[in-house]
Amino acid sequence: MTARAPRIGIVVTDAYAPDDPDPDTPLLLHALRERGAEAAAVVWHDERIDLAAFDLLILRSPWDYPDRLDEFRTWLDRAGSATRVLNAPETVRWNLDKRYLAELEGAGVRVVPTVYAASADAAATALATHDTGDGPATDRGTGSGARVVVKPAVSAAARDTGLFAASDPRALALATRIVEAGGVAMIQPEIGELTDGHERALYLVDGVFTHAIAKGALLAEGGGLRGGVYVENPVVVDATPAEHALAQDALRAVRALTGGSAPLYARVDVVTSTAFGPCVLEVELIEPSLNLHVAPEAIAVVAEAILRAAGDDPDRPVSVGTAIPGS
């Protein structure tokens, strides 16, 4: 008797900004179907979809969830009750709020120094600390003219994120807007290497490194994004042994903190700073773009990992390389 092909849903949304498309899903759907799976894109907020019809749901690009956070949390409950979801809902919930960085730091993982401000007064105090030279010293200096990054603890695609002089009224205005909307403002010292575009995104699938990407500099001084829109320019790069070790340390800490299974996929954003050494900027376990269009050798690795997770063949080997449609 022939085993039924696994039914896999790739979780997406139904609208993308023209300058921020989802390049991964078409490549993954093709690779999964090529390997015999029944694979389909699933719009996360479409209540007409029978989630129980799928053996496995893989979160990929529900990039509008920060604007519909309560709805997304409800969807996680519904999806998790209907079928298996990866990454696991409990891991996703933990990862929704970037205050997880404080937990990682407590677990011994070096992260960018961060103050979490739940009020405008707390934000003002944190900004004043940087401006008077009492904040963490960086290669860009402290005291008058020191610069900071202000962003919300719950966000994606650099929304409501700005690079300012600590004394710039716009820094406090952004932090105040974040907390008055019910959020928590994160205030971090500028890291020169990050401003200059030397951030590395390390991707791990089933805990194994696949590729690293440099996205280029994103933030413009004075608030907002370079060029006025969120546009990544992904380029495959090498990561240093220290950055590899840091990414693995971060994933070990995630497992210990969440008590869950190892993430199927992870993007660990790191920067090697003169002031702080290699440190984690973010661990993205919800919906990171995998940038498979610039790292095609990773397509097969991701597809095989998904099929193993779906129970198609737990012992199937990890292969590399797959044809890209149209190439």
XYZ file of C-alpha atoms in Angstrom:
327
model
C 0.000 0.000 0.000
C 1.402 3.367 -1.010
C 1.742 5.886 1.812
C -0.239 9.067 1.432
C 1.810 12.104 0.490
C 2.229 14.515 3.406
C 0.038 17.619 3.258
C 2.078 20.669 4.123
C 0.841 24.236 4.455
C 3.263 27.111 4.016
C 1.832 29.919 6.121
C 1.813 33.310 4.413
C -0.335 36.425 4.227
C -2.311 37.817 1.304
C -0.653 41.190 0.730
C 2.986 42.229 0.511
C 4.563 45.601 0.000
C 5.889 46.000 -3.555
C 9.376 46.573 -2.163
C 9.204 43.664 0.317
C 8.002 40.522 -1.504
C 8.219 36.930 -0.278
C 10.822 35.198 -2.483
C 10.958 31.982 -0.449
C 7.471 30.486 -0.677
C 7.382 29.749 -4.445
C 10.775 28.062 -4.181
C 9.735 25.967 -1.181
C 6.418 24.932 -2.703
C 8.206 23.799 -5.858
C 10.834 21.855 -3.889
C 8.254 20.132 -1.687
C 6.030 19.162 -4.613
C 9.078 17.928 -6.502
C 9.686 15.584 -3.576
C 6.151 14.200 -3.621
C 4.457 16.327 -0.966
C 1.107 18.034 -1.321
C 2.109 21.599 -0.539
C 0.036 24.766 -0.584
C 0.284 28.363 0.582
C -2.031 29.058 3.543
C -3.079 32.619 4.358
C -2.937 32.689 8.128
C -6.000 34.876 8.715
C -8.275 33.149 6.197
C -10.780 31.414 8.485
C -12.234 29.443 5.589
C -9.166 27.217 5.449
C -9.448 23.855 7.187
C -6.174 23.770 9.090
C -6.800 20.185 10.233
C -6.507 19.078 6.605
C -2.746 19.614 6.820
C -0.231 17.301 8.468
C 2.076 20.227 9.139
C 1.957 24.012 8.948
C 5.225 25.894 8.458
C 5.238 29.575 9.356
C 6.957 31.458 6.596
C 5.722 34.975 5.774
C 2.728 36.136 7.850
C 4.441 39.512 7.851
C 1.379 41.536 8.825
C 1.028 39.844 12.219
C 2.455 42.811 14.234
C -0.560 44.841 13.092
C -2.945 42.039 14.172
C -1.161 40.675 17.202
C -4.162 39.488 19.211
C -5.604 37.852 16.105
C -2.281 36.145 15.451
C -2.088 34.801 18.991
C -5.603 33.408 18.593
C -4.613 31.852 15.285
C -1.632 30.161 16.937
C -4.000 28.571 19.459
C -6.406 27.463 16.728
C -3.699 26.127 14.433
C -1.884 24.356 17.255
C -5.122 22.618 18.244
C -5.805 21.531 14.661
C -2.414 20.197 13.577
C 1.337 20.502 14.072
C 2.824 23.959 13.613
C 6.484 24.847 13.214
C 8.097 26.646 14.661
C 6.138 25.497 17.700
C 3.483 27.948 18.948
C 5.065 28.131 22.404
C 8.385 29.095 20.839
C 6.680 31.650 18.602
C 4.856 33.242 21.536
C 8.142 33.581 23.420
C 9.737 35.150 20.355
C 6.981 37.714 19.724
C 8.399 40.197 22.243
C 12.046 41.183 21.881
C 12.425 41.325 25.623
C 13.487 37.711 25.107
C 16.920 39.303 24.559
C 17.092 39.975 28.293
C 16.404 36.289 28.925
C 19.133 35.294 26.495
C 21.527 37.648 28.241
C 20.582 36.102 31.570
C 21.390 32.705 30.067
C 24.900 33.886 29.203
C 24.423 34.913 25.564
C 26.038 38.243 24.695
C 23.448 40.656 23.293
C 23.409 44.338 22.420
C 23.033 46.351 25.660
C 19.373 47.325 25.869
C 17.123 49.343 28.160
C 13.431 48.393 28.039
C 11.280 51.446 28.756
C 7.611 50.938 29.637
C 6.997 54.650 30.228
C 8.020 57.949 28.677
C 9.870 58.846 31.872
C 11.897 55.641 31.725
C 12.730 56.338 28.085
C 13.805 59.900 28.914
C 16.071 58.607 31.668
C 17.656 56.036 29.372
C 18.255 58.614 26.645
C 19.731 61.064 29.134
C 22.093 58.360 30.369
C 23.473 57.940 26.872
C 23.682 61.689 26.299
C 25.628 62.343 29.514
C 28.142 59.611 28.824
C 26.912 57.155 31.440
C 25.656 54.646 28.881
C 27.670 51.794 27.351
C 30.770 53.076 25.581
C 30.894 52.343 21.852
C 33.326 53.099 19.064
C 31.067 56.037 18.181
C 31.570 57.502 21.662
C 29.385 58.524 24.580
C 28.224 61.824 25.928
C 26.942 64.733 23.863
C 26.313 63.536 20.301
C 26.124 59.844 21.229
C 23.580 58.068 19.081
C 20.988 55.476 19.963
C 18.523 53.157 18.282
C 14.912 53.325 19.479
C 12.434 50.614 18.520
C 9.416 48.733 19.858
C 9.739 45.376 21.566
C 7.097 43.971 19.198
C 7.719 44.817 15.551
C 8.986 43.516 12.242
C 10.778 44.931 9.193
C 12.247 47.823 11.221
C 8.830 49.406 11.790
C 8.901 52.379 14.173
C 12.669 52.050 14.442
C 14.985 55.036 14.386
C 18.632 56.038 14.734
C 19.023 59.350 16.572
C 21.376 61.442 18.618
C 20.415 60.655 22.200
C 19.580 64.328 22.728
C 17.370 64.533 19.632
C 13.756 65.218 20.703
C 12.637 62.830 17.971
C 14.195 59.925 19.899
C 12.041 60.603 22.939
C 9.028 61.324 20.729
C 9.322 57.893 19.085
C 9.797 56.130 22.424
C 6.812 57.994 23.844
C 4.650 57.044 20.866
C 5.593 53.398 21.344
C 4.729 53.295 25.051
C 1.552 55.352 24.657
C 0.370 52.753 22.147
C 0.762 50.149 24.885
C 4.198 48.916 23.877
C 7.670 48.851 25.347
C 10.436 50.959 23.826
C 13.892 49.430 23.419
C 16.812 51.853 23.639
C 20.201 50.638 22.491
C 23.539 52.344 21.866
C 24.449 52.801 18.240
C 26.855 50.126 17.082
C 29.003 51.583 14.357
C 29.494 48.300 12.564
C 25.731 47.856 12.399
C 25.181 51.380 11.067
C 27.832 50.659 8.445
C 26.007 47.531 7.265
C 28.156 44.783 8.815
C 25.323 42.851 10.419
C 25.278 39.120 9.632
C 22.153 36.968 9.536
C 23.054 33.326 10.198
C 20.465 30.727 9.187
C 20.132 27.385 10.912
C 17.814 24.572 9.835
C 17.311 21.721 12.309
C 20.099 23.394 14.272
C 22.574 23.119 11.394
C 24.073 26.210 9.753
C 23.083 26.628 6.108
C 24.122 30.119 5.016
C 24.780 33.676 6.138
C 23.497 36.897 4.650
C 24.472 40.552 4.897
C 21.439 42.796 4.434
C 23.221 46.140 4.219
C 22.579 49.252 6.278
C 18.884 50.052 6.819
C 18.508 52.987 9.214
C 18.932 56.647 8.334
C 20.139 59.055 10.990
C 17.316 61.147 12.362
C 14.721 58.402 12.092
C 13.338 56.320 9.277
C 14.933 54.102 6.687
C 17.560 54.750 4.087
C 15.758 55.553 0.876
C 12.498 55.902 2.807
C 11.429 52.257 2.496
C 12.442 48.909 3.981
C 14.597 47.286 1.329
C 17.100 44.572 2.083
C 19.952 43.910 -0.312
C 20.861 40.358 0.683
C 24.305 39.097 -0.198
C 25.727 35.725 0.812
C 28.708 36.214 3.111
C 30.984 34.188 5.353
C 30.492 34.168 9.093
C 33.388 34.008 11.522
C 33.930 31.051 13.867
C 32.968 33.329 16.774
C 29.705 34.257 15.045
C 28.935 30.580 14.380
C 29.557 29.758 18.025
C 27.375 32.661 19.168
C 24.481 31.506 16.973
C 24.695 27.985 18.390
C 24.862 29.354 21.941
C 21.731 31.399 21.260
C 19.798 28.355 20.000
C 20.861 26.256 22.986
C 19.614 29.036 25.241
C 16.309 29.222 23.344
C 15.669 25.533 23.952
C 16.504 25.857 27.642
C 14.342 28.959 28.097
C 11.306 27.748 26.175
C 11.470 24.115 27.212
C 10.418 23.275 23.680
C 11.834 21.361 20.786
C 14.689 22.702 18.707
C 13.434 25.271 16.184
C 13.037 23.907 12.677
C 14.390 27.185 11.326
C 16.126 30.158 12.883
C 17.781 33.366 11.821
C 20.307 34.700 14.301
C 21.313 38.298 13.609
C 24.777 39.118 14.913
C 27.319 41.879 14.646
C 30.959 41.874 15.650
C 31.479 45.142 17.457
C 34.705 46.835 18.482
C 33.023 47.847 21.726
C 31.169 44.653 22.621
C 32.662 41.853 20.540
C 30.306 39.423 18.732
C 26.787 40.006 20.037
C 23.257 38.978 19.161
C 20.905 41.581 17.741
C 17.899 39.338 17.294
C 16.887 35.680 17.136
C 14.057 35.415 14.621
C 12.026 32.232 15.071
C 8.672 33.335 13.639
C 8.819 34.383 10.010
C 12.347 35.212 8.875
C 12.920 35.526 5.167
C 15.368 32.733 4.385
C 16.651 34.530 1.262
C 16.624 31.264 -0.654
C 16.748 33.160 -3.940
C 20.352 34.139 -3.204
C 21.278 30.869 -1.456
C 19.683 28.217 -3.713
C 21.818 25.447 -2.203
C 19.726 25.822 0.970
C 16.395 25.117 -0.768
C 16.802 21.345 -0.649
C 18.047 21.477 2.945
C 14.919 23.330 4.069
C 12.574 21.132 2.021
C 14.100 17.910 3.375
C 13.879 19.229 6.943
C 10.197 20.038 6.454
C 9.516 16.560 5.093
C 11.312 14.954 8.029
C 9.210 17.062 10.377
C 6.065 15.984 8.542
C 6.988 12.366 9.214
C 7.490 11.507 5.575
C 10.785 9.773 6.385
C 12.563 10.586 9.650
C 15.782 9.048 8.301
C 15.815 10.741 4.927
C 19.235 12.310 4.336
C 19.823 16.011 3.988
C 20.758 16.755 0.388
C 21.980 19.971 -1.146
C 21.136 21.733 -4.352
C 17.892 21.892 -6.241
C 16.840 23.504 -9.453
C 15.145 26.866 -9.202
C 12.040 27.171 -11.355
C 12.863 29.125 -14.466
C 16.628 28.834 -13.999
